[in-house]
Structure formats: structure tokens, C-alpha cells
GROMACS .gro file of C-alpha atoms in nm:
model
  210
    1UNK     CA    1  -7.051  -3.327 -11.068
    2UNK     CA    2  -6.887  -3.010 -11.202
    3UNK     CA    3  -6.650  -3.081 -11.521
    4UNK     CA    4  -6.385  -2.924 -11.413
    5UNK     CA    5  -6.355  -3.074 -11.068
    6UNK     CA    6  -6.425  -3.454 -11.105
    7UNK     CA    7  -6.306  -3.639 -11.424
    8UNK     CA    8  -6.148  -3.857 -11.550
    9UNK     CA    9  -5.927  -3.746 -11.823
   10UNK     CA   10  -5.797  -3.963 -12.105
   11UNK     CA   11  -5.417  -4.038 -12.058
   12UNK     CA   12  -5.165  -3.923 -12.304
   13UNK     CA   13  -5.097  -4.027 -12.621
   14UNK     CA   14  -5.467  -4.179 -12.639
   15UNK     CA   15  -5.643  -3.843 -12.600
   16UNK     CA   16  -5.899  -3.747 -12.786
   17UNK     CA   17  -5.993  -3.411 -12.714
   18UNK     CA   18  -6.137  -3.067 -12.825
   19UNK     CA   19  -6.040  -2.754 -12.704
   20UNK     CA   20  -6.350  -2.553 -12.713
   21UNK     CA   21  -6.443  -2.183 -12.652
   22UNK     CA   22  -6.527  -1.865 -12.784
   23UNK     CA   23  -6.314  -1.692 -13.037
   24UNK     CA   24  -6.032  -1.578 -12.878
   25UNK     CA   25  -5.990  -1.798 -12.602
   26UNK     CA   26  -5.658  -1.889 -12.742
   27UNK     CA   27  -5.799  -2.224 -12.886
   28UNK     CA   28  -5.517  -2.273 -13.157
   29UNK     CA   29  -5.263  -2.199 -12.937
   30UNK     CA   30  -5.377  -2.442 -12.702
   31UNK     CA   31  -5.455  -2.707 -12.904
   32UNK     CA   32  -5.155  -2.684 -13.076
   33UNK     CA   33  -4.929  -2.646 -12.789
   34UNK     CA   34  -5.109  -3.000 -12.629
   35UNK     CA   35  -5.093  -3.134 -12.946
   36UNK     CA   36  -4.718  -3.157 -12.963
   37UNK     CA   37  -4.698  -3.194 -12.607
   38UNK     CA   38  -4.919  -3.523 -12.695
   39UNK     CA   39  -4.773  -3.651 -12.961
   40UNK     CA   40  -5.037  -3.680 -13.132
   41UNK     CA   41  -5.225  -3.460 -13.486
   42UNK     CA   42  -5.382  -3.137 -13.458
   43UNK     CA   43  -5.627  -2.968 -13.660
   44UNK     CA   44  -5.725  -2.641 -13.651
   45UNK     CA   45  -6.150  -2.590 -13.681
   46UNK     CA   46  -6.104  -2.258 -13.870
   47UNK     CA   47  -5.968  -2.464 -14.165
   48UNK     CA   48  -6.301  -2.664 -14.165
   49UNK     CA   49  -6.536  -2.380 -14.287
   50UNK     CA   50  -6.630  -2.299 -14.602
   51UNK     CA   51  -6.572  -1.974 -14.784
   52UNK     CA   52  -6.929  -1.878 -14.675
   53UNK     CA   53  -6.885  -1.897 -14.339
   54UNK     CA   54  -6.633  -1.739 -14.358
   55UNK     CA   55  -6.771  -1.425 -14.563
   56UNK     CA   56  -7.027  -1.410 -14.346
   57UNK     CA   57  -6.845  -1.397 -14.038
   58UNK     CA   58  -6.610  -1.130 -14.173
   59UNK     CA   59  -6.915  -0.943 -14.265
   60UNK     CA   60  -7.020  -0.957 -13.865
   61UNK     CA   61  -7.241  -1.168 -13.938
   62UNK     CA   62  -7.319  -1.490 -13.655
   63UNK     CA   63  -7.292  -1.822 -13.811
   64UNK     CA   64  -7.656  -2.020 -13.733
   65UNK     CA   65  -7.716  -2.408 -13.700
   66UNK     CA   66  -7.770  -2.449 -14.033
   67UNK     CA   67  -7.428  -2.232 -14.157
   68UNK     CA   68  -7.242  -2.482 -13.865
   69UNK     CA   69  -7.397  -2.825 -13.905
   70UNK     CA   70  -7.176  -2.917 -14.221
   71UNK     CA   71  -6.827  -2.755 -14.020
   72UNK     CA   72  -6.938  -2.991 -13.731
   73UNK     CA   73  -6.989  -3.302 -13.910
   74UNK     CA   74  -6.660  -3.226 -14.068
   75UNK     CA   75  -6.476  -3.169 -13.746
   76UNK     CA   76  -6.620  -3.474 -13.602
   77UNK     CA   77  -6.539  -3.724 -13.922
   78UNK     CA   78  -6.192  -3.584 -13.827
   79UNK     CA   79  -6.204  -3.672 -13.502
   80UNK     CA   80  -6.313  -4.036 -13.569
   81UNK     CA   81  -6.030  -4.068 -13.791
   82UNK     CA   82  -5.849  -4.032 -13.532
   83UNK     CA   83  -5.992  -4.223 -13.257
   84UNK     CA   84  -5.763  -4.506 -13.246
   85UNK     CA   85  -5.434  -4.295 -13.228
   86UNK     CA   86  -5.559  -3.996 -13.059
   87UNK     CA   87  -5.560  -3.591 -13.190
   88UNK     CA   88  -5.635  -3.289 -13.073
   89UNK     CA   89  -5.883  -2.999 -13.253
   90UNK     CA   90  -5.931  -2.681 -13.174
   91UNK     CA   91  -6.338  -2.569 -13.234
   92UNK     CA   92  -6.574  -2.392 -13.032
   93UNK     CA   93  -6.830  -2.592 -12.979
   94UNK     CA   94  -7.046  -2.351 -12.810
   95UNK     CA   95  -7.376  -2.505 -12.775
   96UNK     CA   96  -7.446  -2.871 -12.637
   97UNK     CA   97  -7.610  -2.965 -12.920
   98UNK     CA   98  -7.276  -2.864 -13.157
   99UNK     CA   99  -7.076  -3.066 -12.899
  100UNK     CA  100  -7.353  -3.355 -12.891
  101UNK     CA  101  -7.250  -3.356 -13.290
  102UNK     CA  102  -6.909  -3.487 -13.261
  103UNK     CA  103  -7.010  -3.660 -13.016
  104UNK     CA  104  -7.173  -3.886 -13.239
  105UNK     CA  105  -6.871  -3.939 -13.494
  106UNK     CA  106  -6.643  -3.944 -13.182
  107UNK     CA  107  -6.797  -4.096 -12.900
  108UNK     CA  108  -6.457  -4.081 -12.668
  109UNK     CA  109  -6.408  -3.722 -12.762
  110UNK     CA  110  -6.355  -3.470 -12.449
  111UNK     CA  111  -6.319  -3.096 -12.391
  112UNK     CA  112  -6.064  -2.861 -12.263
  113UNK     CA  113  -6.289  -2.557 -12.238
  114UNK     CA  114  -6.101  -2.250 -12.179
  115UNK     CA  115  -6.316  -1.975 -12.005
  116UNK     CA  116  -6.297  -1.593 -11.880
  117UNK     CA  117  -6.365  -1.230 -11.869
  118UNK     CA  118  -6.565  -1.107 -12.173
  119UNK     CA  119  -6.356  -0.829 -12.204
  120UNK     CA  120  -6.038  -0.992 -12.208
  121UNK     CA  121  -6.138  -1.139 -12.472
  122UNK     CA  122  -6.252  -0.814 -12.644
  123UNK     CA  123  -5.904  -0.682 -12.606
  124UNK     CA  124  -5.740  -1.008 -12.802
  125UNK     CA  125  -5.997  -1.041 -13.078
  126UNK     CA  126  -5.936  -0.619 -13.155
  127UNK     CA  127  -5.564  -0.706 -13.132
  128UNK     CA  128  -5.581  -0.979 -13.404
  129UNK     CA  129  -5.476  -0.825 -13.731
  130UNK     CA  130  -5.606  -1.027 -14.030
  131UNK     CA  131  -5.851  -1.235 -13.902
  132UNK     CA  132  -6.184  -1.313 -14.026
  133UNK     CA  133  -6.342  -1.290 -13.679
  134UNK     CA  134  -6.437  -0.944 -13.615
  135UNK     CA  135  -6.458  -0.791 -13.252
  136UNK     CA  136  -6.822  -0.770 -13.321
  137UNK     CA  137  -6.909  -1.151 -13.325
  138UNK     CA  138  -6.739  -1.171 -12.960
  139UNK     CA  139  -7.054  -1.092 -12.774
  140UNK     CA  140  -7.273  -1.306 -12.975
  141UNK     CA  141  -7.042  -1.617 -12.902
  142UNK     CA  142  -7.085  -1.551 -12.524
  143UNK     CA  143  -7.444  -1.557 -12.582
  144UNK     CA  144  -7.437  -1.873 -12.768
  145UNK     CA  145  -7.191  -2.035 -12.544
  146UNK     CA  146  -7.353  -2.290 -12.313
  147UNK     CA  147  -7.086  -2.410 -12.098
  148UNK     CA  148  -6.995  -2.869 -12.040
  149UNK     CA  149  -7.263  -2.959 -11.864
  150UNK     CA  150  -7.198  -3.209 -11.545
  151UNK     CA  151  -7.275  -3.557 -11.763
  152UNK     CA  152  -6.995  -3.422 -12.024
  153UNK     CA  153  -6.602  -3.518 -12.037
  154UNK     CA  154  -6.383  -3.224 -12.014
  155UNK     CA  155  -6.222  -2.939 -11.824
  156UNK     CA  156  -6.264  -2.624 -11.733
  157UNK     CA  157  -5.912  -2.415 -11.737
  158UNK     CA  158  -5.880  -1.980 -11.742
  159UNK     CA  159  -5.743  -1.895 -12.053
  160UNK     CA  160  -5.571  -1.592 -11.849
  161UNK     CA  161  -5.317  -1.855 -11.774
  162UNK     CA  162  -4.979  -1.885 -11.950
  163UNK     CA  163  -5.019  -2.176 -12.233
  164UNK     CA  164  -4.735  -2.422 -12.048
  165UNK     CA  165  -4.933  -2.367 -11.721
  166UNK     CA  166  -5.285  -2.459 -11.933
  167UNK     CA  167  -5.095  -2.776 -12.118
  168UNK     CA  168  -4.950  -2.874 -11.725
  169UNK     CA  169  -5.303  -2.844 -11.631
  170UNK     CA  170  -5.465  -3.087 -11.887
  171UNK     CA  171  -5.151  -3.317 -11.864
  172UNK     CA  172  -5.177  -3.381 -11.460
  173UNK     CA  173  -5.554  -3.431 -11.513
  174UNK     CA  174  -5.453  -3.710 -11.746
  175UNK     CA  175  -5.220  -3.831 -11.474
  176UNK     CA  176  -5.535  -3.995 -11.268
  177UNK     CA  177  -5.863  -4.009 -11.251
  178UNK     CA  178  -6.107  -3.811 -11.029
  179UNK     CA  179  -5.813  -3.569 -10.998
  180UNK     CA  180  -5.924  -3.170 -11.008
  181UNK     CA  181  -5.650  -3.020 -11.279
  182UNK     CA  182  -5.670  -2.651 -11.220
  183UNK     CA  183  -5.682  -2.526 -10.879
  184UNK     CA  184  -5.880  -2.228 -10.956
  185UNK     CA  185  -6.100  -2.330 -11.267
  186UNK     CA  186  -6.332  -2.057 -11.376
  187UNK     CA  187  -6.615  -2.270 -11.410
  188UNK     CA  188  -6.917  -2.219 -11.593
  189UNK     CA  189  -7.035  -1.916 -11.368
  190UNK     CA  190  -7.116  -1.707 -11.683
  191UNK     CA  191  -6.939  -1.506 -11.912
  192UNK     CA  192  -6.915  -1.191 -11.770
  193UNK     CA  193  -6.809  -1.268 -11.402
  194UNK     CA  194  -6.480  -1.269 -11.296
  195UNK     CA  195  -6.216  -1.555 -11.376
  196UNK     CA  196  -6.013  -1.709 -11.150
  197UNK     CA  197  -5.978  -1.412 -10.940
  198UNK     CA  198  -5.691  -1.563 -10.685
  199UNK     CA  199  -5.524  -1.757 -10.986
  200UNK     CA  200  -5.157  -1.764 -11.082
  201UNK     CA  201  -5.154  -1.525 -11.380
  202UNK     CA  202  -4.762  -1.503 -11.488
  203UNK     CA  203  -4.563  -1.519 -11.749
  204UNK     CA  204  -4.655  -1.208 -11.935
  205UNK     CA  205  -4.862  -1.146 -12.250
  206UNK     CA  206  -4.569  -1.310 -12.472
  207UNK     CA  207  -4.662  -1.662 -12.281
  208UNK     CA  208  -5.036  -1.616 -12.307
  209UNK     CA  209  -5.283  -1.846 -12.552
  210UNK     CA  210  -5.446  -1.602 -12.829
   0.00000   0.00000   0.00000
């Protein structure tokens, strides 16, 4: 079963769910953006990290397991917290075994991965003024990122798209089950080949996650 074709997705106002990717994938946005449409908390994984992660990722330096275990376990005691009433957090989650993680705090959790082209994302993450995340780290993540395997809950969705068009996505997955949410998901086909290549783009940069 591919992810991003067959699942069930939690229905609104209940969800439970991670939007996951590399940096600048337009995870905040996202999350955010679902979050209100929702109803329901966000919370932002950046704000999870201590100050050295963060030094050493503004040095260029890649976070390892160790450096991430404590931001996971923190992410996912946020998550269970809230379990019963739902939330949304933006994080990563690269690996399986990071996902597996807050899986354990949050066993109902599920992911909104957004995927695409490497060097889109090259192009936001040199365009963000003021972040921690240098340009640098970006072809590390897509090294580290193994994408939802067929036995996990979640989504696969092009973060080319315009952010209403990613939210619409999510929301008429949640609609029914077994329904396929993005016509053209990019699908874990690695991160260098091209997304979505017959996918509506529109909408401009202004409407675009970052």
C-alpha cells in the first residue's frame, strides 16, 4: 500500500498529525495553516530544540540521533498531550526510527509529508533571511530523509502546491477513508526526481508554503 494513495485519514477536529519533511518544505506554514483550518493547537518543532542544536545547526553542522532523541521525546510528550483533543506539529521526522519515537508517546499520530525537487528547496532555504538552518544542511536532510513507509499513517502531498490547495488536500482525505487526497502525490520516488510533473502549480510564490 503506498501512503499517499490508500489511507485512512483521521477526520477533523480529532486529528492528530505531523507535518514532516526536510527543512524547507514549508512545514510551519502548513502546519499552521491546517492547524487553524482544524481547529485545533499547533506547535512549531523548531521551538523544541535546545540552544545546542541550534548552534550547531547554524554552524552547518547535521544534528545526529543523539543531538535529536531529547527534541523527539519532547515533540512526542506534546503530541500525547494532545491526543484527546487533537493538534497539529510541524517536525521533520526524517528517519523511521525519529517517527517510530512519537510514535510511542502518540500512538494515533499521522503524517502529512510534503515532498519535492531538491533544488526547490535550495532556492527557499537561501531565500530565508534569519534562520538558523543554513543552505548547507539541505542536502544532508535529503540524505537522512527516509520517506512513510507502506505500514505508516500519512500522506504524501508536493509542497510546490499553493498552501490552501495542500490544506484542501489533507481535509478531503479526512473526508473518507481509502480515499487518494492528492491527485498527483510525489511519492517517495527519491529526492532528486521530479515532483508532480503534470500537477496544478498556481497561485504564485506569494501562496506557496516556505
Amino acid at each position: 500500500m503506498n501512503p499517499a494513495e490508500d489511507y485512512a485519514v483521521p477526520a477533523p477536529g480529532t486529528a492528530l498529525l505531523v507535518v514532516m519533511g526536510v527543512t524547507g518544505s514549508g512545514k510551519t506554514t502548513v502546519g499552521a495553516a491546517l492547524s487553524q483550518r482544524l481547529r485545533v493547537p499547533f506547535a512549531d518543532a523548531d521551538d523544541f530544540h535546545s540552544e545546542a542544536n541550534i548552534a550547531k545547526m547554524s554552524a552547518g553542522i547535521p544534528l545526529d540521533d543523539d543531538d535529536r532523541l531529547p527534541w523527539l521525546r519532547a515533540i512526542g510528550t506534546w503530541l500525547a498531550e494532545h491526543a484527546a483533543g487533537g493538534g497539529v506539529a510541524s517536525c521533520s521526522a526524517l528517519k523511521r526510527s525519529y517517527r517510530d519515537i512519537l510514535r510511542e508517546s502518540a500512538p494515533t499520530v499521522s503524517f502529512v509529508h510534503l515532498h519535492g525537487e531538491i533544488d526547490a528547496v535550495r532556492r527557499r532555504v537561501a531565500g530565508r533571511p534569519g534562520h538558523f538552518m543554513p543552505a548547507s544542511l539541505v542536502d544532508s536532510q535529503f540524505r537522512t530523509l527516509e520517506p512513510l513507509g507502506p505500514d505508516e499513517h500519512g500522506i504524501v502531498l508536493d509542497f510546490a502546491r499553493p498552501v490552501g490547495e495542500l490544506v484542501d488536500a489533507y481535509l478531503a482525505a479526512a473526508a473518507g477513508p481509502r480515499t487518494r487526497p492528492d491527485p498527483h502525490p510525489t511519492g517517495p520516488t527519491g529526492p532528486t526526481g521530479p515532483a508532480d510533473p503534470g500537477g496544478p502549480r498556481g497561485g504564485g510564490e506569494a501562496g506557496r508554503a516556505r
